[in-house]
Each structure stands twice: as structure tokens, then as C-alpha cells.
CSV table of C-alpha atoms in Angstrom, one decimal:
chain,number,residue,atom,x,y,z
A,296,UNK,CA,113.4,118.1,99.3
A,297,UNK,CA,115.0,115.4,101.5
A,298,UNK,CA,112.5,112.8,102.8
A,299,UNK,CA,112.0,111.9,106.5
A,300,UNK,CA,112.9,108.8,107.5
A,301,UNK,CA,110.9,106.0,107.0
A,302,UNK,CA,110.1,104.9,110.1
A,303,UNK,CA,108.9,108.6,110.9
A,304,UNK,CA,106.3,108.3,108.0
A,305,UNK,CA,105.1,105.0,108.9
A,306,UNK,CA,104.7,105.6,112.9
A,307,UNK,CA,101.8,108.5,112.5
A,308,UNK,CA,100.3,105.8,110.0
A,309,UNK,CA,100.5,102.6,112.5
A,310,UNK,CA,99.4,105.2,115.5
A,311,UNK,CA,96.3,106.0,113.5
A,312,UNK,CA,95.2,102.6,113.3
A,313,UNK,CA,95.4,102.2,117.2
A,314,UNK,CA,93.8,105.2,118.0
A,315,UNK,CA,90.2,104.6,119.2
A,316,UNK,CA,88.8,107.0,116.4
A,317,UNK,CA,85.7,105.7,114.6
A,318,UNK,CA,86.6,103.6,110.9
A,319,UNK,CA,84.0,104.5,108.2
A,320,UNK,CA,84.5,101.9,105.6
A,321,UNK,CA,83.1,102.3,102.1
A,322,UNK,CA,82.3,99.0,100.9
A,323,UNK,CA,83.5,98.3,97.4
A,324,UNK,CA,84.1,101.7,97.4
A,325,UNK,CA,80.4,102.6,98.0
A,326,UNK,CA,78.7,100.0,95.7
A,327,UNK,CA,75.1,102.1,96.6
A,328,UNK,CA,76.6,105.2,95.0
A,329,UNK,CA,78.7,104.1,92.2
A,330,UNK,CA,80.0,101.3,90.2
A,331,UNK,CA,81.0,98.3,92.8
A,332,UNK,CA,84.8,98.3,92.8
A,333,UNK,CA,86.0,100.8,90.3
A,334,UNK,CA,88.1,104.1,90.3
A,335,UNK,CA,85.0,105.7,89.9
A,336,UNK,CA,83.6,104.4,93.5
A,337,UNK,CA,86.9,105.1,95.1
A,338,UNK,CA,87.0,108.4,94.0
A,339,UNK,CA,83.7,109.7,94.9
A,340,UNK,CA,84.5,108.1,98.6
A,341,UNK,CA,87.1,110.5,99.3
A,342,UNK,CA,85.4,113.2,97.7
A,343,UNK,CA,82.5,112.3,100.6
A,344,UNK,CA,85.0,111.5,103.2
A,345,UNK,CA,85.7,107.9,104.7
A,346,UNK,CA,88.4,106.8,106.8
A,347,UNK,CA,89.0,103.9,104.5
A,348,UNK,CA,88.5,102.0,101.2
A,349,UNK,CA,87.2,98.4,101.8
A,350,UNK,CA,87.6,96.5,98.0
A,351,UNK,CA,88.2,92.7,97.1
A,352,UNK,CA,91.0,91.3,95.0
A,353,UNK,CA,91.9,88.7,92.7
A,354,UNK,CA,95.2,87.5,90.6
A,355,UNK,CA,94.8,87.3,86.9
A,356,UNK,CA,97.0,84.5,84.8
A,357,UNK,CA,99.3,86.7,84.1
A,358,UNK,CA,100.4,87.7,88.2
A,359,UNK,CA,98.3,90.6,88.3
A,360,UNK,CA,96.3,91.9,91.4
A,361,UNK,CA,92.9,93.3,90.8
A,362,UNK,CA,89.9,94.8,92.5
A,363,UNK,CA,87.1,92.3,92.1
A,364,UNK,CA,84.8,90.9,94.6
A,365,UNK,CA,83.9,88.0,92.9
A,366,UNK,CA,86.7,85.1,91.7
A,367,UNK,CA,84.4,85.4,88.1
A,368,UNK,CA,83.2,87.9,86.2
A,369,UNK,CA,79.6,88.6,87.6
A,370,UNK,CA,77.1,89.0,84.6
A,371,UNK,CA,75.1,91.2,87.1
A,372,UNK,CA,77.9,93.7,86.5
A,373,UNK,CA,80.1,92.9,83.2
A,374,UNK,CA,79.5,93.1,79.8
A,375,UNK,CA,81.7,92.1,77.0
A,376,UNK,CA,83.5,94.2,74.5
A,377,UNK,CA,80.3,94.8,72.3
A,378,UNK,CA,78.4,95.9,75.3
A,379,UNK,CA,76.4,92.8,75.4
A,380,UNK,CA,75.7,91.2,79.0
A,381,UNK,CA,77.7,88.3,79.6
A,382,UNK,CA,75.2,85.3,79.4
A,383,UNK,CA,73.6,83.7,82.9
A,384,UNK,CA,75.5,82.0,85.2
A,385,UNK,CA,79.1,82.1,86.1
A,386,UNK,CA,81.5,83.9,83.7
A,387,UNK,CA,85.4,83.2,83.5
A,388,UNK,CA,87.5,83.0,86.3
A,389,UNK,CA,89.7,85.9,86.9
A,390,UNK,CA,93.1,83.7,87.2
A,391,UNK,CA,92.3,82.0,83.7
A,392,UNK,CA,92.5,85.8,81.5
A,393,UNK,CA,95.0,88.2,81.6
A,394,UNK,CA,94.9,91.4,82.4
A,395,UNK,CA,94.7,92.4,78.9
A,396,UNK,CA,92.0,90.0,78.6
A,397,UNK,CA,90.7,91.1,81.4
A,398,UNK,CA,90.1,94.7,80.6
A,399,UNK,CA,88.4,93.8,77.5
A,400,UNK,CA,85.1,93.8,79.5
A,401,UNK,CA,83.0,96.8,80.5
A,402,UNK,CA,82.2,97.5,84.5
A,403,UNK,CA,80.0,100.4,85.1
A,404,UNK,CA,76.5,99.5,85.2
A,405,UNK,CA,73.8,96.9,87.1
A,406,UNK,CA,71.8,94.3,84.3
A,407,UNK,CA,68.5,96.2,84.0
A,408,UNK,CA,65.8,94.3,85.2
A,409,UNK,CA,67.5,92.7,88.2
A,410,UNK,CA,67.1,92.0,91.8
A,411,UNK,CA,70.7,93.2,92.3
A,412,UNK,CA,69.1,96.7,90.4
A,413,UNK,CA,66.5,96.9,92.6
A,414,UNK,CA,68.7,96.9,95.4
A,415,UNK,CA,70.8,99.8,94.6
A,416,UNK,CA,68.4,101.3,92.5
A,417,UNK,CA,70.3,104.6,93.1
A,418,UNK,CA,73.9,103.4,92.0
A,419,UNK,CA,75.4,105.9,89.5
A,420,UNK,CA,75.7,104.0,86.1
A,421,UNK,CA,78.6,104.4,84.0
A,422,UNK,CA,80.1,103.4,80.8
A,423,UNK,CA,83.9,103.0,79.6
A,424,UNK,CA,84.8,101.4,82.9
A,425,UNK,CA,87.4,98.7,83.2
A,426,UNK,CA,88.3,96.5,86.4
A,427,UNK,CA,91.2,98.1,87.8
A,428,UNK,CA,94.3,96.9,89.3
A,429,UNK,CA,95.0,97.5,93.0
A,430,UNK,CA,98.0,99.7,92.0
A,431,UNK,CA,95.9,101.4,89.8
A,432,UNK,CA,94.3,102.7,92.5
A,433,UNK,CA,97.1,103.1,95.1
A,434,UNK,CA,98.5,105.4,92.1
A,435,UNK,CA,95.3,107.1,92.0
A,436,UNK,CA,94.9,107.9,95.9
A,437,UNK,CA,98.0,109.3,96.0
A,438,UNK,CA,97.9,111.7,92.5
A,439,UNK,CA,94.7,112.9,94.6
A,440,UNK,CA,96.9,113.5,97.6
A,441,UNK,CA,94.5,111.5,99.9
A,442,UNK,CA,97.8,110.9,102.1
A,443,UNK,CA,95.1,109.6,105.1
A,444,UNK,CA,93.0,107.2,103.7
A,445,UNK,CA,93.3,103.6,104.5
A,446,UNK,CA,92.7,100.2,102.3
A,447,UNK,CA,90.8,96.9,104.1
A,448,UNK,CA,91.4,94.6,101.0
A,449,UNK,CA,89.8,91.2,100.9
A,450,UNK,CA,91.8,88.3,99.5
A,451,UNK,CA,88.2,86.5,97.5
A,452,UNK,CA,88.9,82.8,97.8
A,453,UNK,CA,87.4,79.9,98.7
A,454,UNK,CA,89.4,76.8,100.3
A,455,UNK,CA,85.9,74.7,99.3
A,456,UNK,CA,86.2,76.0,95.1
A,457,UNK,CA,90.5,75.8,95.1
A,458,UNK,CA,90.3,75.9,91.2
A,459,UNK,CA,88.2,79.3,91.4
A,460,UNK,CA,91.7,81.3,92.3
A,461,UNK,CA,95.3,80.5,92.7
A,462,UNK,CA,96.6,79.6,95.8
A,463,UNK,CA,96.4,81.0,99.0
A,464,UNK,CA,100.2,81.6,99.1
A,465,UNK,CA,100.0,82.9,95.4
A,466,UNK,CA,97.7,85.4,96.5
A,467,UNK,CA,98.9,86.1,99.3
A,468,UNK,CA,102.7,87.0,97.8
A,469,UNK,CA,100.9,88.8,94.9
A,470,UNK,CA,99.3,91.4,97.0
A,471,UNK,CA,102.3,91.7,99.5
A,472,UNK,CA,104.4,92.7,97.1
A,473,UNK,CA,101.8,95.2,95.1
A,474,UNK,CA,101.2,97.1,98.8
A,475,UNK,CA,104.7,97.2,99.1
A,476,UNK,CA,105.9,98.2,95.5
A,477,UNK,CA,103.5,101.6,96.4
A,478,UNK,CA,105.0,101.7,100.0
A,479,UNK,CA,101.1,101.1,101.2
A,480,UNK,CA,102.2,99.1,104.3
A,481,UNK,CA,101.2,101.4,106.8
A,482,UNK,CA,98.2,101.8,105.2
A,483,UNK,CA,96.8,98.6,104.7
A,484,UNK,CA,95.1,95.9,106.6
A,485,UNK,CA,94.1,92.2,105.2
A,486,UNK,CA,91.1,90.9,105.3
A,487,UNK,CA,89.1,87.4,104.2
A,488,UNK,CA,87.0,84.5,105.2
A,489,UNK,CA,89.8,82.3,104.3
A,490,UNK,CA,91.5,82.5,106.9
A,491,UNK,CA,94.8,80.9,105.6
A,492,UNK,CA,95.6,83.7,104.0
A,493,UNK,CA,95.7,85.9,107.2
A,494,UNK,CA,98.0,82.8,108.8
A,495,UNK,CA,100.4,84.0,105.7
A,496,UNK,CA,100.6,87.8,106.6
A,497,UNK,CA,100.7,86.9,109.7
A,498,UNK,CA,103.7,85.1,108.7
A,499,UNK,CA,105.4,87.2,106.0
A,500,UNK,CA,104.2,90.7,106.7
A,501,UNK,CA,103.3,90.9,110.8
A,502,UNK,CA,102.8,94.6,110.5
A,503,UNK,CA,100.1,94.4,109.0
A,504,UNK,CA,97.0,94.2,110.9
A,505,UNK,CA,94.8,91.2,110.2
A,506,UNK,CA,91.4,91.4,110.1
A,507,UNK,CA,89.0,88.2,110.2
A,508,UNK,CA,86.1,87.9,108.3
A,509,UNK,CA,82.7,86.0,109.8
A,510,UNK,CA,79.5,85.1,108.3
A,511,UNK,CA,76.9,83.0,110.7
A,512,UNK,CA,73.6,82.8,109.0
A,513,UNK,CA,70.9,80.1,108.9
A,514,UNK,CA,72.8,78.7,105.3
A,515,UNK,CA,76.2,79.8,105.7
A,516,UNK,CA,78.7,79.8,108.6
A,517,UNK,CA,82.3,80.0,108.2
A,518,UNK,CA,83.1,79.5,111.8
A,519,UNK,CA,81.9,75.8,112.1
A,520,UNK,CA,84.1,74.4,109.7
A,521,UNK,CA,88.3,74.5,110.1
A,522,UNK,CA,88.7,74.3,106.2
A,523,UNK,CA,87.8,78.0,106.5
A,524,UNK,CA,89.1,79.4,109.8
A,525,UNK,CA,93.1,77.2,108.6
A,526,UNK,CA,92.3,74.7,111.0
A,527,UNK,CA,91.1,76.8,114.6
A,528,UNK,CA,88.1,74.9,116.0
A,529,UNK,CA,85.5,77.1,117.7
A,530,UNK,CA,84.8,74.2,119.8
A,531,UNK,CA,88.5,75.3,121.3
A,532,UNK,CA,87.8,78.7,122.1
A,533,UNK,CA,83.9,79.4,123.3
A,534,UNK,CA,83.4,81.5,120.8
A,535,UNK,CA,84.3,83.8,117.8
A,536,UNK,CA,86.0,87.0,119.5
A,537,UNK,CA,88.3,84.0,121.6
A,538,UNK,CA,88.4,82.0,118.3
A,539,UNK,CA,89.6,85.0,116.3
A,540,UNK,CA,92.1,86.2,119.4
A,541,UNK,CA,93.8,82.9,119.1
A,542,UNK,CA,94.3,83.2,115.6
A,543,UNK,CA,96.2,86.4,115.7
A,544,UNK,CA,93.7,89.1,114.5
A,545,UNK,CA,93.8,92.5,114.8
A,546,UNK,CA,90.3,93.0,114.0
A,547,UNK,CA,86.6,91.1,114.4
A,548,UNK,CA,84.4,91.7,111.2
A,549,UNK,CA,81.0,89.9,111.6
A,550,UNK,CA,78.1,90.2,109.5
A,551,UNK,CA,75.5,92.6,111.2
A,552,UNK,CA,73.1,89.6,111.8
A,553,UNK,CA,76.0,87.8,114.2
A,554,UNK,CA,76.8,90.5,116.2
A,555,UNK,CA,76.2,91.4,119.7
A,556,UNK,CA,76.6,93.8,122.4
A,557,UNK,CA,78.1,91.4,124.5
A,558,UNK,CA,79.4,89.9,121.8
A,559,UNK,CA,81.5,93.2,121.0
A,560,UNK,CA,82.3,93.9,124.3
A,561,UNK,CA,84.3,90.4,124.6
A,562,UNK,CA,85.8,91.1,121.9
A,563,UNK,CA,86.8,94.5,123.0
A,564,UNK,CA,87.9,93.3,125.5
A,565,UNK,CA,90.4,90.7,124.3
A,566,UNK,CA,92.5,94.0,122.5
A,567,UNK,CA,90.5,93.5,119.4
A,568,UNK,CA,88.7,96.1,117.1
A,569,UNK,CA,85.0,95.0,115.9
A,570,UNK,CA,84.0,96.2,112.6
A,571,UNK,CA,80.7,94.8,111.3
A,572,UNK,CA,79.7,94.4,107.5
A,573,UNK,CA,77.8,95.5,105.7
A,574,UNK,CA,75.6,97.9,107.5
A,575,UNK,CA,73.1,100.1,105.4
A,576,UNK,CA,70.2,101.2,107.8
A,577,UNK,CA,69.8,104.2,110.1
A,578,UNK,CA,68.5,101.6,112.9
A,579,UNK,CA,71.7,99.7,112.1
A,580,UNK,CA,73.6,102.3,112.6
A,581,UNK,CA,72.2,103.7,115.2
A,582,UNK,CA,72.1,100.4,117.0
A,583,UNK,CA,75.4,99.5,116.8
A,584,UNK,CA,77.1,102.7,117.1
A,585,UNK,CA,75.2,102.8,120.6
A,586,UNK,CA,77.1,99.5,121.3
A,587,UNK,CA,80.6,101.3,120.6
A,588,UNK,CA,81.4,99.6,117.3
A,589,UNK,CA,85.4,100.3,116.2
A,590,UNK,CA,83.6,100.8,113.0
A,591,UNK,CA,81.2,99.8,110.4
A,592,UNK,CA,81.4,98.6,106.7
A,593,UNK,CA,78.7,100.3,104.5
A,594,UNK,CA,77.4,100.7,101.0
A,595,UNK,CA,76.3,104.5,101.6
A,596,UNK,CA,79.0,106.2,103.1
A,597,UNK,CA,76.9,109.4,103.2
A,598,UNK,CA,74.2,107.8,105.4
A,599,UNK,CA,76.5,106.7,107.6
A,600,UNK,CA,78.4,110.2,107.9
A,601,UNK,CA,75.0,111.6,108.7
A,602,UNK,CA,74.6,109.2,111.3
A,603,UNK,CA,77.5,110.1,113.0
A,604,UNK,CA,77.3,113.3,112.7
A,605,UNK,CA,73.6,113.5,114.3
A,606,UNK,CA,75.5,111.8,117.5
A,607,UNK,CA,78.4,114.6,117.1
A,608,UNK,CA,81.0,112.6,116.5
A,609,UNK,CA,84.0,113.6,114.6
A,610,UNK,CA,84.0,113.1,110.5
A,611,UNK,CA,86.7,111.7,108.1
A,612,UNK,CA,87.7,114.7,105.6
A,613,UNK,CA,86.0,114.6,102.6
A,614,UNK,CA,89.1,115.2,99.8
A,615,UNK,CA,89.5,118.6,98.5
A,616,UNK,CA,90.8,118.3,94.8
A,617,UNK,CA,90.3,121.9,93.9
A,618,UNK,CA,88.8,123.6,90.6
């Protein structure tokens, strides 16, 4: 069979991101449900039905882009060849093992006994689970033929820890070129705290939407300090939605805690989308769907599809795989 054109695959794909259609993320794949991160998670997703899988990535020492959420391995969540849990603390960094290395270690399950146990007390646990790579999974989607589904991938680094990762730039190029070995372009948007690394798609891949990350708590705020928004001052712009306009983003994605109505009206208003993280409650929901959200970031995509569909809104598809 002869192909379309390119361009006539990509425009439905670009079209769907502009359409004013509600985003249901699942947040590491749905770390409330499943293991945070994995096939596993990503799989069970689409089988509930989101509009897109929201994951974190890192590069290994060998050039490899992987789904991880944190620059180490996380003792919380990995445990070493044996099955013994990695001892307390912080684990190796991702960019000092290889992939083989790498997937060596077991994913799957929460340390017993934990806070971070407690919290998703109802996550499925699951053994003989690696961390995969992000074309792992873009070769996954598409064997499952979920030809809709979109990816909001994190680039995890921190310009205050610059030995944690490789370099912005590094990263940057690494996952550029993964998305577009597996012809994900359309597909994809990019996503981080760091906002360098949004300047650099900006730069080498400007059809890709950008999406710019926010925390503003008591302890942490990433807006206040230009080592984390590549040099835009807030005291420029006002505030955040103007702050995030300036720097070229497609999309606003505060933490619940920072978000307003007015706040996402502004935004709104400046042509950008506003897609808070990570939202787990009904009042949540409720709350800031009533506001007119573009969409919302969860760890329990199927409280959130219930929420929408009480207010009789339209669902993503869950994916039909058959017997």
C-alpha cells in the first residue's frame, strides 16, 4: 500500500493538539495503578483511555534515552539484580551506567513499609520489570495500534546538580533524534523545569510544542530564580502566564497549589494551554475543571475519566487490543 504524504499524516496530528478538546494525562503512565514509568503503566493507560502519556527521561552513558523520573535510581522503587532493595539514599546516576547496566535492576514494586507505599497503597506490584527506553515504548504504542495517543516527556535535570545528567544540549539532541527515528514528532510535546532545554527545541525542533513546567510552594519555586527559567526574570513580565508567553511556550503546567482561575484565564488568554500537575482528588478535579483547565496531569486516570464523564464531557478511547 502506498503511504500518504507526510505532511497529510502529520496535519490531523498538529490539528489535534490545537483543538480545544480536553488532555487527560496519565502521569508516569498512571503511577497510582501501576509501576511508575514502565511498559506495564503505559499499557494499562490506553487500555483505560487517556489522551496522552506524560513520563520522564534520562540519557545513560552509553547515548541512550530512558523513561525515568528521577536522574538516580530511586531505592523507593529499584532493586538490584538479587532482588535486594538498593540501600538508603541516592543510588547511581542514570548517565554514569549503561543501558545494559542499567537494566540489570528490577522496577515493578514500592519498598514495603514506606511512605511512598502508603501513598499508592493501591499500585499494582510487579516483578521482572526493567526501566525501558523511550523507543521501547514508541515501538510498543504503535504494535498496539494506539495511532492517537500523545507523549508529554519531561527532560529530568537540574541546572543547580549539572553533574546529576548530561547536558542540557546532550539531552536535548538525544531525545530529538529518538522522537524522530519513530517519526513521533507530531505526537510529542517537551516538557521540564529546566527551562533551557525548551530554549533548545525551541531552537532545533520549533514544531514541537513546548510546554513549561512550574512549581511555587512555600520551599521550592522555580520561577524566582533565572538559573531555572534560562535566564527570564518574572520581575520582567508580572507574572508566570506573561513570563512563560515570553519564553515561547505552548503550554502552562503549574502545580495544583499555584494555580488560579484568574490565573488560567490570563493565561488563556495570552494563546496558551494550562495543564496543571499532578491532580488526584475529585474536588480537584471538579475545581479546576469548573475553571476550564486545557487539561490535567493525574496519577488515577480512571478517577479522572469518571470525573469527566459525570460532567458529560467527551472520553479519550480506551484501546481495543482484541482477544
Amino acid at each position: 500500500m502506498t503511504s500518504p504524504p507526510r505532511f497529510l499524516c502529520v496535519l490531523p496530528l498538529l490539528l489535534a493538539f490545537s483543538a480545544s478538546a480536553f488532555d487527560l494525562q496519565a502521569h508516569r503512565g498512571g503511577r497510582g495503578l501501576e509501576p511508575e514509568n514502565t511498559l506495564p503503566a503505559f499499557e494499562n493507560a490506553l487500555a483505560l483511555g487517556v489522551d496522552t502519556l506524560e513520563l520522564d527521561v534520562g540519557v545513560t552513558a552509553d547515548g541512550v534515552v530512558v523513561i525515568s523520573h528521577d536522574p538516580s535510581l530511586n531505592p523507593l522503587i529499584v532493586r538490584d539484580a538479587a532482588g535486594q532493595w538498593l540501600a538508603a539514599g541516592k543510588g547511581p546516576l542514570i548517565h554514569s551506567l549503561t543501558l545494559a547496566q542499567l537494566q540489570t535492576y528490577q522496577l515493578g514494586r514500592i519498598q514495603p513499609g514506606t511512605p511512598y507505599a502508603s501513598t499508592f497503597a493501591a499500585q499494582q506490584a510487579r516483578d521482572g520489570i526493567r526501566m525501558p527506553t523511550l523507543a521501547a515504548l514508541f515501538e510498543r504504542v504503535k504494535a498496539l495500534g494506539a495511532n492517537e495517543v500523545r507523549f508529554n516527556i519531561e527532560t529530568k535535570i537540574d541546572p543547580t546538580r549539572p553533574d546529576d545528567t548530561v547536558s542540557p544540549e546532550a539531552m536535548t539532541r538525544a531525545l530529538l533524534q529518538v522522537v524522530r527515528a519513530a517519526e513521533m514528532t507530531a505526537r510529542v510535546t517537551i516538557q521540564s523545569f529546566d527551562w533551557r532545554t525548551l530554549q533548545l527545541v525551541q531552537e532545533l525542533a520549533p514544531s514541537i510544542p513546548t510546554v513549561y513546567l512550574t512549581i511555587q510552594t512555600a520551599n521550592t519555586d522555580n520561577v524566582r530564580d533565572g538559573a531555572w527559567t534560562a535566564g527570564f526574570k518574572l520581575a520582567d513580565h508580572g507574572n508566570v502566564p506573561r513570563l512563560v508567553k515570553a519564553a515561547g511556550g505552548s503550554v502552562w503546567s503549574p502545580n495544583g497549589g499555584a494555580v488560579t482561575e484568574a490565573l488560567v484565564r490570563q493565561a488563556q488568554a495570552l494563546g496558551l494551554k494550562v495543564v496543571p500537575w499532578t491532580i488526584n482528588s475529585p474536588a480537584d478535579f471538579d475545581r479546576m475543571l469548573g475553571w476550564g483547565v486545557d487539561g490535567l496531569i493525574t496519577d488515577y486516570p480512571d478517577r479522572l475519566r469518571e470525573a469527566l464523564r459525570q460532567r458529560g464531557l467527551a472520553l479519550p478511547k480506551p484501546l481495543q487490543t482484541g482477544s
